Short mmCIF file of C-alpha atoms and ligand atoms in Angstrom, two decimals:
data_model
loop_
_atom_site.label_atom_id
_atom_site.label_comp_id
_atom_site.label_asym_id
_atom_site.label_seq_id
_atom_site.Cartn_x
_atom_site.Cartn_y
_atom_site.Cartn_z
CA MET A 232 12.04 8.68 -23.87
CA THR A 233 15.17 10.64 -23.13
CA TYR A 234 15.77 14.29 -23.68
CA SER A 235 18.93 16.34 -23.89
CA LYS A 236 19.33 18.99 -21.22
CA ASN A 237 18.34 21.70 -23.68
CA GLN A 238 15.28 19.96 -24.96
CA ARG A 239 14.39 19.36 -21.40
CA ALA A 240 14.70 23.02 -20.53
CA ILE A 241 12.53 23.96 -23.47
CA LEU A 242 9.97 21.26 -22.69
CA THR A 243 9.89 22.32 -19.10
CA ARG A 244 9.38 25.97 -19.96
CA ARG A 245 6.68 25.16 -22.50
CA SER A 246 4.66 23.03 -20.28
CA PHE A 247 5.13 25.61 -17.59
CA VAL A 248 3.70 28.39 -19.78
CA ARG A 249 0.88 26.16 -20.79
CA LEU A 250 0.04 25.38 -17.21
CA ALA A 251 0.59 28.91 -15.96
CA GLY A 252 -1.88 30.09 -18.63
CA LEU A 253 -4.34 27.67 -17.32
CA THR A 254 -4.07 28.32 -13.65
CA THR A 255 -2.54 31.72 -12.90
CA GLY A 256 -3.25 33.79 -15.92
CA GLY A 257 0.18 33.57 -17.46
CA ILE A 258 2.99 34.72 -15.22
CA ALA A 259 6.19 34.01 -17.03
CA VAL A 260 8.93 32.41 -15.06
CA VAL A 261 11.98 30.94 -16.66
CA GLY A 262 14.32 28.61 -14.85
CA GLY A 263 14.01 25.64 -12.63
CA TYR A 264 12.49 25.20 -9.29
CA HIS A 265 15.73 25.40 -7.38
CA ALA A 266 16.70 28.59 -9.16
CA LEU A 267 13.33 30.09 -8.33
CA PHE A 268 13.28 29.27 -4.73
CA GLY A 269 16.88 28.75 -3.71
CA GLN A 270 15.64 25.64 -1.96
CA SER A 271 18.33 23.32 -3.24
CA GLY A 272 19.04 22.26 0.38
CA GLU A 273 22.18 21.07 2.10
CA ARG A 274 24.38 18.44 0.61
CA ALA A 275 25.10 15.16 2.40
CA LYS A 276 27.82 15.35 5.08
CA GLU A 277 28.40 11.64 5.08
CA SER A 278 28.25 8.94 2.46
CA GLY A 279 29.52 5.43 1.90
CA LEU A 280 28.79 4.27 5.45
CA ALA A 281 27.84 0.67 6.02
CA LEU A 282 24.19 0.07 5.22
CA ARG A 283 22.06 0.16 8.29
CA GLU A 284 18.49 -0.87 8.54
CA PRO A 285 15.89 1.05 10.49
CA GLU A 286 15.65 -0.20 14.07
CA LEU A 287 13.06 -2.81 14.78
CA LEU A 288 10.07 -1.53 16.67
CA ARG A 289 10.34 -2.85 20.25
CA VAL A 290 7.33 -5.00 20.89
CA ARG A 291 5.94 -7.04 23.77
CA ARG A 292 4.69 -10.58 23.21
CA PRO A 293 2.54 -11.14 26.28
CA GLU A 294 1.42 -14.52 24.78
CA PRO A 295 2.20 -16.39 21.61
CA GLY A 296 0.75 -14.67 18.55
CA VAL A 297 0.05 -11.42 20.33
CA VAL A 298 2.12 -8.33 19.66
CA GLU A 299 1.89 -5.02 21.49
CA ALA A 300 3.78 -1.88 20.76
CA GLU A 301 3.70 1.93 20.92
CA ILE A 302 4.56 4.43 18.24
CA VAL A 303 5.15 7.94 19.35
CA ALA A 304 5.06 10.76 16.79
CA SER A 305 7.06 13.73 17.85
CA HIS A 306 9.22 16.63 16.80
CA THR A 307 12.85 15.56 17.45
CA SER A 308 16.33 15.92 16.26
CA VAL A 309 17.65 13.07 14.09
CA THR A 310 20.62 12.42 11.83
CA LEU A 311 20.06 12.22 8.09
CA ALA A 312 22.93 11.93 5.61
CA GLY A 313 25.27 12.79 8.52
CA ILE A 314 23.48 16.06 9.24
CA THR A 315 21.71 16.67 12.59
CA VAL A 316 18.29 18.05 11.82
CA GLN A 317 14.93 18.79 13.34
CA ALA A 318 12.39 16.43 11.90
CA LEU A 319 9.11 14.76 12.67
CA SER A 320 9.77 11.19 13.79
CA TYR A 321 8.24 7.99 15.05
CA ASN A 322 10.00 6.85 18.20
CA ASP A 323 12.78 9.41 17.58
CA THR A 324 14.08 7.82 14.34
CA VAL A 325 13.71 8.63 10.62
CA PRO A 326 12.66 6.40 9.05
CA GLY A 327 10.57 5.12 11.87
CA PRO A 328 11.20 1.69 13.45
CA THR A 329 10.23 -1.34 11.42
CA LEU A 330 7.23 -3.24 12.62
CA ARG A 331 8.02 -6.91 11.96
CA LEU A 332 4.98 -9.21 12.14
CA ARG A 333 3.86 -12.65 11.12
CA GLU A 334 0.70 -13.67 9.33
CA GLY A 335 -1.93 -14.42 11.95
CA ASP A 336 -0.44 -12.15 14.65
CA ARG A 337 -2.91 -10.34 16.82
CA VAL A 338 -1.60 -6.77 16.99
CA ARG A 339 -2.22 -3.99 19.49
CA LEU A 340 -0.52 -0.91 18.20
CA CYS A 341 -0.88 2.36 20.00
CA LEU A 342 -0.17 5.64 18.26
CA ILE A 343 0.73 8.48 20.71
CA ASN A 344 0.66 11.98 19.34
CA HIS A 345 3.37 14.19 20.81
CA LEU A 346 3.21 16.59 17.87
CA GLU A 347 1.70 20.08 18.11
CA VAL A 348 -0.79 19.17 15.38
CA PRO A 349 -3.39 16.42 14.84
CA THR A 350 -2.15 13.26 13.16
CA ASN A 351 -3.23 9.61 12.76
CA LEU A 352 -1.71 6.34 11.65
CA HIS A 353 -2.32 4.51 8.41
CA THR A 354 -0.97 0.95 7.91
CA HIS A 355 -0.63 1.21 4.17
CA GLY A 356 -1.48 -2.03 2.27
CA LEU A 357 -2.76 -4.02 5.22
CA HIS A 358 -6.07 -5.70 4.55
CA ILE A 359 -7.71 -4.89 7.87
CA SER A 360 -10.95 -3.21 8.89
CA PRO A 361 -11.30 0.43 7.90
CA GLU A 362 -12.70 1.15 11.34
CA VAL A 363 -9.23 0.37 12.67
CA ASP A 364 -7.13 1.71 9.81
CA ASN A 365 -9.22 4.85 9.65
CA PRO A 366 -8.05 7.98 7.92
CA PHE A 367 -11.13 9.89 9.06
CA VAL A 368 -10.17 10.00 12.73
CA HIS A 369 -7.80 12.63 14.01
CA VAL A 370 -5.58 12.00 17.01
CA MET A 371 -5.22 15.32 18.74
CA PRO A 372 -1.94 16.58 20.28
CA GLY A 373 -1.38 14.71 23.57
CA GLU A 374 -3.82 11.95 22.66
CA SER A 375 -3.41 8.43 21.58
CA ARG A 376 -5.24 5.75 19.62
CA LEU A 377 -5.12 1.96 19.79
CA HIS A 378 -5.15 -0.01 16.55
CA GLU A 379 -6.13 -3.64 17.19
CA PHE A 380 -6.05 -6.05 14.26
CA THR A 381 -5.07 -9.44 13.04
CA VAL A 382 -2.50 -9.71 10.27
CA PRO A 383 -4.39 -11.57 7.52
CA LYS A 384 -3.26 -14.73 5.85
CA GLY A 385 -1.55 -14.17 2.48
CA ALA A 386 -0.19 -10.80 3.65
CA ALA A 387 3.47 -11.76 3.49
CA GLY A 388 5.56 -8.92 2.06
CA THR A 389 6.47 -5.32 2.79
CA ARG A 390 4.05 -2.60 3.87
CA TRP A 391 4.56 0.80 5.56
CA TYR A 392 2.94 3.26 7.87
CA HIS A 393 2.48 7.00 7.67
CA PRO A 394 0.08 9.79 8.79
CA HIS A 395 -3.21 10.38 6.97
CA PRO A 396 -5.00 13.46 8.36
CA HIS A 397 -6.44 15.16 5.32
CA GLY A 398 -4.69 18.41 4.31
CA MET A 399 -1.65 17.69 6.54
CA VAL A 400 -0.29 14.48 5.10
CA ALA A 401 2.25 16.08 2.72
CA THR A 402 3.96 18.21 5.37
CA GLN A 403 4.04 15.49 8.05
CA GLN A 404 5.24 12.83 5.67
CA PHE A 405 7.91 15.03 4.11
CA ALA A 406 9.27 15.93 7.51
CA GLY A 407 9.94 12.30 8.33
CA LEU A 408 6.85 10.38 9.47
CA THR A 409 7.28 7.09 7.65
CA GLY A 410 8.16 3.55 8.65
CA ALA A 411 8.16 0.04 7.23
CA ILE A 412 6.07 -2.96 8.14
CA VAL A 413 7.51 -6.36 7.24
CA ILE A 414 5.24 -9.39 7.29
CA GLU A 415 6.70 -12.87 7.53
CA SER A 416 5.08 -16.12 6.54
CA SER A 417 5.92 -19.70 5.73
CA LEU A 418 6.81 -18.54 2.18
CA ASP A 419 9.96 -17.11 3.71
CA GLU A 420 10.98 -20.64 4.40
CA ILE A 421 11.33 -21.51 0.73
CA PRO A 422 14.95 -22.78 0.67
CA GLU A 423 16.16 -20.42 -1.95
CA LEU A 424 14.76 -17.49 -0.05
CA GLN A 425 16.21 -18.72 3.16
CA ALA A 426 19.64 -18.81 1.55
CA ALA A 427 19.30 -15.17 0.46
CA GLU A 428 20.63 -12.17 2.39
CA GLU A 429 17.78 -9.91 3.13
CA HIS A 430 17.84 -6.11 3.40
CA LEU A 431 15.14 -3.53 3.84
CA LEU A 432 15.62 -0.36 1.86
CA VAL A 433 13.32 2.50 2.86
CA LEU A 434 13.68 5.10 0.11
CA LYS A 435 12.83 8.72 0.63
CA ASP A 436 13.91 12.13 -0.59
CA PHE A 437 14.57 15.02 1.82
CA THR A 438 15.47 18.67 1.67
CA ILE A 439 17.47 20.00 4.65
CA LEU A 440 17.49 23.71 5.13
CA ARG A 441 18.81 25.66 8.10
CA GLY A 442 18.90 22.64 10.36
CA GLU A 443 15.43 21.42 9.57
CA VAL A 444 13.85 18.96 7.20
CA ALA A 445 12.15 21.65 5.06
CA ALA A 446 8.61 20.56 5.44
CA SER A 447 6.80 23.74 4.59
CA HIS A 448 5.43 23.82 1.13
CA SER A 449 5.88 26.73 -1.27
CA PHE A 450 3.35 27.36 -4.04
CA PHE A 451 4.94 25.01 -6.62
CA ASP A 452 5.55 22.30 -4.09
CA TRP A 453 1.87 21.54 -4.49
CA LEU A 454 2.71 19.91 -7.78
CA GLY A 455 4.47 17.29 -5.68
CA LYS A 456 7.39 18.14 -3.36
CA TYR A 457 10.83 16.79 -4.18
CA GLY A 458 13.85 16.78 -1.96
CA ASN A 459 17.43 17.02 -3.26
CA LEU A 460 18.70 14.20 -1.06
CA CYS A 461 17.64 10.68 -2.00
CA LEU A 462 18.33 8.59 1.08
CA VAL A 463 18.28 4.88 1.85
CA ASN A 464 17.23 4.30 5.44
CA GLY A 465 18.20 7.90 6.15
CA ALA A 466 21.75 7.53 4.76
CA TYR A 467 23.33 8.95 1.65
CA ARG A 468 24.67 6.27 -0.65
CA PRO A 469 25.40 3.69 2.00
CA LYS A 470 27.62 0.81 1.18
CA LEU A 471 26.79 -2.91 1.46
CA VAL A 472 29.41 -5.71 1.50
CA PRO A 473 27.22 -8.79 1.18
CA GLN A 474 28.18 -12.14 2.79
CA LYS A 475 26.08 -14.10 0.32
CA SER A 476 25.66 -14.07 -3.45
CA LEU A 477 21.92 -13.85 -3.43
CA LEU A 478 20.37 -10.59 -2.27
CA ARG A 479 16.69 -10.17 -1.31
CA LEU A 480 15.90 -6.47 -1.27
CA ARG A 481 12.67 -5.17 0.26
CA LEU A 482 12.07 -1.78 -1.32
CA VAL A 483 9.63 0.87 -0.11
CA ASN A 484 9.14 4.19 -1.74
CA THR A 485 8.04 6.51 1.06
CA SER A 486 8.57 9.77 -0.84
CA ASN A 487 5.77 12.34 -1.12
CA ALA A 488 6.07 12.70 -4.86
CA ARG A 489 9.29 11.20 -6.24
CA PRO A 490 9.00 8.02 -8.23
CA PHE A 491 12.08 5.80 -8.24
CA ARG A 492 13.10 4.22 -11.52
CA LEU A 493 15.61 1.67 -10.28
CA LYS A 494 18.28 -0.36 -11.95
CA PHE A 495 21.05 -2.53 -10.47
CA GLN A 496 24.31 -2.19 -12.46
CA GLU A 497 25.22 -5.21 -14.57
CA HIS A 498 22.59 -7.44 -13.00
CA PRO A 499 18.94 -8.08 -13.69
CA MET A 500 16.50 -8.04 -10.79
CA HIS A 501 14.05 -10.86 -10.13
CA LEU A 502 10.73 -9.55 -8.84
CA ILE A 503 9.13 -11.86 -6.25
CA VAL A 504 6.76 -9.70 -4.25
CA THR A 505 4.55 -6.73 -5.36
CA ASP A 506 2.72 -4.42 -2.98
CA ASP A 507 0.54 -6.96 -1.24
CA GLY A 508 2.05 -10.36 -1.69
CA PHE A 509 4.19 -12.89 -3.55
CA ILE A 510 3.71 -13.47 -7.23
CA GLU A 511 3.73 -17.02 -8.67
CA LYS A 512 7.36 -17.18 -9.78
CA PRO A 513 10.22 -14.75 -10.08
CA VAL A 514 9.89 -12.32 -13.02
CA THR A 515 13.17 -10.97 -14.41
CA VAL A 516 13.20 -7.22 -14.89
CA GLU A 517 15.97 -4.83 -16.04
CA GLU A 518 14.33 -1.88 -14.35
CA LEU A 519 11.85 -1.48 -11.50
CA PHE A 520 9.56 1.45 -11.27
CA LEU A 521 8.30 2.34 -7.77
CA SER A 522 5.77 5.14 -7.55
CA PRO A 523 5.29 6.95 -4.24
CA GLY A 524 3.72 4.45 -1.78
CA GLU A 525 4.69 1.39 -3.83
CA ARG A 526 6.73 -1.61 -2.58
CA ALA A 527 8.47 -4.52 -4.29
CA GLU A 528 10.85 -7.29 -3.30
CA VAL A 529 13.55 -8.40 -5.70
CA LEU A 530 16.27 -11.00 -5.75
CA ILE A 531 19.65 -10.21 -7.24
CA GLN A 532 22.22 -12.94 -8.11
CA LEU A 533 25.65 -11.37 -7.70
CA LYS A 534 27.81 -12.80 -10.42
CA ARG A 535 31.32 -11.51 -9.86
CA ALA A 536 33.53 -9.49 -7.61
CA GLY A 537 33.22 -5.77 -8.12
CA THR A 538 31.33 -2.60 -7.18
CA PHE A 539 27.77 -2.28 -8.39
CA ASN A 540 25.33 0.57 -7.69
CA LEU A 541 21.64 0.46 -7.23
CA LEU A 542 20.76 3.38 -9.53
CA HIS A 543 17.93 5.85 -9.60
CA LEU A 544 17.41 6.71 -13.29
CA PRO A 545 16.02 9.94 -14.73
CA TYR A 546 12.22 9.95 -15.13
CA ASP A 547 10.00 12.74 -16.36
CA ASP A 548 6.93 12.73 -14.22
CA GLY A 549 5.37 15.73 -15.96
CA ASN A 550 6.20 18.04 -13.03
CA PHE A 551 7.14 21.07 -15.06
CA VAL A 552 8.93 22.86 -12.23
CA VAL A 553 11.16 19.98 -11.27
CA GLY A 554 11.58 18.55 -14.78
CA SER A 555 13.08 15.13 -15.16
CA GLU A 556 14.41 13.93 -11.86
CA PRO A 557 17.15 13.03 -11.26
CA ALA A 558 18.80 14.95 -14.13
CA LYS A 559 21.26 12.04 -14.54
CA GLU A 560 21.49 8.59 -13.04
CA GLU A 561 22.25 8.68 -9.36
CA ALA A 562 23.58 5.93 -7.08
CA LEU A 563 21.37 5.16 -4.08
CA LEU A 564 23.33 2.20 -2.67
CA THR A 565 26.76 0.79 -3.47
CA VAL A 566 27.23 -2.97 -3.28
CA VAL A 567 30.77 -4.17 -3.03
CA VAL A 568 31.26 -7.88 -3.81
CA PRO A 569 34.69 -8.85 -2.46
CA ALA A 570 35.29 -12.12 -4.32
CA THR A 571 33.60 -14.06 -7.12
CA PRO A 572 30.75 -15.65 -5.34
CA LYS A 573 29.34 -19.13 -5.53
CA ARG A 574 26.11 -18.84 -7.46
CA LEU A 575 22.89 -19.40 -5.54
CA PRO A 576 19.76 -20.49 -7.44
CA LEU A 577 16.43 -18.61 -7.66
CA PRO A 578 13.28 -20.21 -6.42
CA THR A 579 11.19 -21.65 -9.24
CA ARG A 580 7.81 -21.37 -7.53
CA LEU A 581 6.61 -18.89 -4.96
CA ALA A 582 2.87 -18.65 -4.25
CA SER A 583 -0.35 -19.36 -6.09
CA VAL A 584 -2.15 -16.20 -7.11
CA ASP A 585 -5.70 -16.64 -8.27
CA ALA A 586 -6.26 -14.34 -11.23
CA LEU A 587 -9.53 -12.45 -10.79
CA SER A 588 -11.93 -12.94 -13.66
CA PRO A 589 -13.52 -9.69 -14.82
CA GLU A 590 -16.64 -11.54 -16.09
CA GLN A 591 -17.70 -11.91 -12.45
CA ALA A 592 -17.64 -8.17 -11.82
CA VAL A 593 -20.94 -6.56 -10.77
CA THR A 594 -20.01 -2.97 -11.61
CA THR A 595 -17.60 -0.89 -13.64
CA ARG A 596 -16.65 2.43 -12.25
CA THR A 597 -14.63 5.30 -13.69
CA VAL A 598 -12.12 7.29 -11.62
CA GLN A 599 -10.93 10.44 -13.42
CA PHE A 600 -7.99 12.29 -11.99
CA GLY A 601 -7.99 15.99 -12.91
CA GLY A 602 -8.22 19.50 -11.48
CA ALA A 603 -6.73 22.97 -11.78
CA ILE A 604 -3.20 22.02 -10.77
CA PRO A 605 -1.58 23.01 -8.47
CA PHE A 606 -4.52 24.75 -6.74
CA ASN A 607 -6.74 21.82 -6.59
CA TYR A 608 -6.88 18.19 -7.64
CA THR A 609 -10.03 16.26 -8.28
CA VAL A 610 -11.54 12.80 -8.65
CA ASN A 611 -14.38 12.82 -11.16
CA GLY A 612 -14.42 16.67 -11.00
CA LYS A 613 -14.75 16.91 -7.21
CA GLN A 614 -12.40 17.57 -4.42
CA PHE A 615 -12.40 15.20 -1.40
CA ASP A 616 -15.23 15.59 0.99
CA PRO A 617 -15.12 13.32 4.03
CA GLU A 618 -18.97 13.59 4.38
CA ARG A 619 -19.64 12.44 0.85
CA VAL A 620 -19.68 8.83 -0.29
CA ASP A 621 -18.43 8.68 -3.87
CA PHE A 622 -18.81 4.96 -4.50
CA ARG A 623 -21.06 2.46 -2.67
CA GLY A 624 -20.11 -1.15 -3.00
CA ARG A 625 -21.43 -4.52 -1.77
CA LEU A 626 -19.46 -6.88 0.44
CA ASN A 627 -18.19 -9.99 -1.37
CA THR A 628 -18.55 -8.60 -4.86
CA LEU A 629 -16.02 -7.94 -7.57
CA GLU A 630 -15.77 -4.51 -9.23
CA ILE A 631 -13.89 -3.17 -12.19
CA TRP A 632 -12.40 0.26 -11.84
CA GLU A 633 -11.16 2.23 -14.82
CA ILE A 634 -8.78 4.91 -13.75
CA GLU A 635 -8.03 7.75 -16.12
CA ASN A 636 -5.37 10.39 -15.81
CA HIS A 637 -6.57 13.62 -17.44
CA ASN A 638 -3.41 15.60 -17.19
CA GLY A 639 0.29 15.37 -17.77
CA LEU A 640 1.47 14.73 -14.25
CA ILE A 641 1.84 11.20 -12.86
CA HIS A 642 -0.82 10.12 -10.43
CA PRO A 643 -0.13 6.90 -8.52
CA PHE A 644 -3.60 5.48 -7.71
CA HIS A 645 -3.96 3.92 -4.25
CA LEU A 646 -6.91 2.11 -2.63
CA HIS A 647 -7.05 1.33 1.08
CA THR A 648 -8.42 -1.90 2.63
CA TYR A 649 -8.91 -3.89 -0.56
CA PRO A 650 -5.89 -5.07 -2.54
CA PHE A 651 -6.58 -5.32 -6.26
CA GLN A 652 -5.19 -6.80 -9.47
CA VAL A 653 -4.27 -4.78 -12.47
CA LEU A 654 -6.03 -6.16 -15.60
CA ALA A 655 -4.68 -3.83 -18.35
CA ARG A 656 -3.05 -0.49 -19.02
CA GLN A 657 -3.35 2.06 -21.77
CA ASP A 658 -0.63 4.59 -22.55
CA ALA A 659 -1.18 8.18 -23.56
CA LYS A 660 -2.18 8.53 -27.20
CA SER A 661 -2.94 4.82 -27.60
CA SER A 662 -6.30 3.28 -27.70
CA THR A 663 -5.32 -0.32 -27.19
CA TRP A 664 -5.26 -1.93 -23.75
CA ARG A 665 -2.13 -3.84 -22.84
CA PRO A 666 -3.10 -6.85 -20.69
CA GLU A 667 -1.07 -7.28 -17.56
CA PRO A 668 1.44 -10.14 -18.09
CA PHE A 669 0.93 -11.89 -14.72
CA PRO A 670 -1.50 -11.71 -11.77
CA ALA A 671 -0.24 -9.74 -8.78
CA TRP A 672 -1.76 -8.14 -5.71
CA ARG A 673 -1.23 -4.45 -5.50
CA ASP A 674 -2.59 -1.38 -3.70
CA ASN A 675 -0.72 1.25 -5.70
CA ILE A 676 -0.50 1.64 -9.45
CA ASN A 677 1.16 4.48 -11.22
CA LEU A 678 -0.65 6.38 -14.00
CA SER A 679 1.75 8.25 -16.20
CA GLY A 680 0.46 11.40 -17.96
CA HIS A 681 -2.83 10.79 -19.84
CA SER A 682 -2.74 7.08 -19.32
CA LYS A 683 -5.44 4.69 -18.13
CA VAL A 684 -5.41 1.57 -15.94
CA ARG A 685 -8.10 -1.03 -15.50
CA ILE A 686 -8.15 -2.95 -12.15
CA ALA A 687 -10.30 -5.67 -10.53
CA VAL A 688 -11.25 -4.96 -6.93
CA PRO A 689 -12.67 -7.70 -4.77
CA LEU A 690 -14.57 -6.13 -1.83
CA ARG A 691 -13.75 -8.91 0.68
CA ASP A 692 -13.99 -9.34 4.42
CA PHE A 693 -14.72 -5.83 5.64
CA ILE A 694 -17.51 -3.29 5.49
CA GLY A 695 -17.18 0.38 6.19
CA LYS A 696 -15.92 3.68 4.76
CA THR A 697 -12.54 3.76 3.24
CA VAL A 698 -10.64 5.97 0.77
CA PHE A 699 -8.81 5.89 -2.54
CA HIS A 700 -6.50 8.61 -3.72
CA CYS A 701 -3.49 9.73 -5.66
CA HIS A 702 -0.41 8.83 -3.59
CA ILE A 703 1.40 12.08 -4.34
CA SER A 704 0.59 13.45 -0.92
CA GLU A 705 0.33 17.01 -2.18
CA HIS A 706 -2.34 16.03 -4.69
CA GLU A 707 -4.17 14.00 -2.05
CA ASP A 708 -4.08 16.91 0.44
CA ARG A 709 -5.48 19.21 -2.24
CA GLY A 710 -8.48 17.02 -2.99
CA MET A 711 -7.44 14.04 -5.17
CA MET A 712 -9.19 11.47 -2.92
CA GLY A 713 -12.59 9.81 -2.82
CA VAL A 714 -14.66 7.77 -0.42
CA LEU A 715 -15.71 4.11 -0.97
CA GLU A 716 -18.35 2.67 1.39
CA VAL A 717 -18.85 -1.03 1.37
CA GLU A 718 -22.08 -2.39 2.83
CA ALA A 719 -23.16 -5.90 3.76
CU1 C2O B 59 -0.17 5.31 1.93
CU2 C2O B 59 -4.02 6.54 1.86
O1 C2O B 59 -2.09 6.01 1.88
CU1 CU B 60 -2.80 3.44 2.10
CU1 CU B 61 -1.63 12.98 -8.31
#
C-alpha cells in the first residue's frame, strides 16, 4: 500500500489522535516527530567511501577448534558517517567487531563491562544453553562474564550480539552496542558460493546530536526509536566496486525499531539463508523485508556494467509519530559494476531442511502482543516479570505457538534458544491462513499491525529459563517479553 504525502499526514494525525485518546487523554499535536522534538540529527559528513566491513574480533586459538576472545563494552569516541561521536561500543568500534566462528568450535567469550551501567551479552540466534546465553544476569560496571559454548552443527549463517539487561536494552543498543557473528560450515564450500564475493552489511540507524549518538529516549521514542541516518557498517552510502559478478550479501538489521524493506536496483535477489540457517535452494525475491533483529543472506547476479543501489523502501510500520519511513526510497549502498561481467551460476541445492510436522505438537500456545502504548507493552495482558514463568515446556517436544498482534504497530516476535519454523501467516482483516511456501529456520518473525503468525517450536537440546519478546527494543524494555522454562 502506498500513500501520497498528504494522505500520509492525515493518516498519521488520525492514528495519533486515536492513540492519544487512548493513552494520554487526548492532547492534540499536529506535525511529525522531528518537528515536535527538533531531533532530526546531524547529516552525514562523508558518503560514497569504499565499503568497509566491521573489523574481525581478534581471537586466540590455543588449540584446534578452540576460540578465545574478549569483548569490552565501553563509552568511547567513534566515527560514524564521517562524524566523530561519543557512543557505546564493543572494543572501541561501532558496529562491534565480527565474531567469525565455525560449526563445532568451542568458544570462550568474555564480556568485560567498562560502562557506567549494568549490561550483559546476548548471542542472538545461537542455539546454546540459556544458562550461558542468559538475559537474566547483569554484569555490573567493572565486572566481566565468561560465555563458554560450542557452536552447534547446522548453525551456518549470520547471527549478532547485543546487550539484554531488561529496561536498558533500547538505550544501550541505540548508542552502538551491536556486532555480527558469522558462522562458517562446509556449506560455504558449495562451488557456486565459493565463487561469490562475500560482504557483511550490518544495518543500523543512528541519530547524532551535539557530538553524541542520541541515546536518551523522549516520550514518543518509546513507540520505537528511529534514527535519521541509515548506515551500513557505520558508513553512509558506501560504495562497492565488486571484482566478481556474483555477490553474497550477509544482511543484519541491528536497529532498535526500524524495519528495512530492501530492494536491489534492476536485479532480483536470491535468498539462501534465513535467520538460523540455509534453506533448501535459492528463492528469488524482488524485495527483502528485514525486521529489527532479523538476518538474511542473498546472492545477486550482476548482469551488466552500471551503478546500482541497494535501496531501503518506504514502509509504514504503524508508528504514528514517525509515519512511513523512509518517506521515499533511500540508497543504503551503491554498487558500481565497471564492465559487463561474465555470468556466474547460482547453486541449485543448498541444505536439507526438515519441515516440522504440526501433528506432532504436544501443545498450542497463544502469544498476544498488546498494551497501552507507548506507556507499557504486554504479552497476554502482562508486562515482563523475570520471576514469573509464563510458559512451561518439556524437553524434546514440539509446540505450536500462535502469535497475535493486537494493535497497529509492527511487533517482530523473537524467541531465544530454540529456532523455529513459520507454518502460516494471517494478515489484518483476513481470516485465512497463508501457509509458508518453504521450510526455513528462523528466530525472528515480523507481525505487521493486527496480523497473526503460527510457528512450530522444537524444544531441543537445552533445559532452562529463556525469553521471547518483541524485538523492537523499546517495546521489550517496557514489558513486551515473556519467560519460557523448559524442563527435562
Ligand atoms: Cu536480539 Cu532477546 O534478543
Ligand atoms: Cu535473541
Ligand atoms: Cu513491539
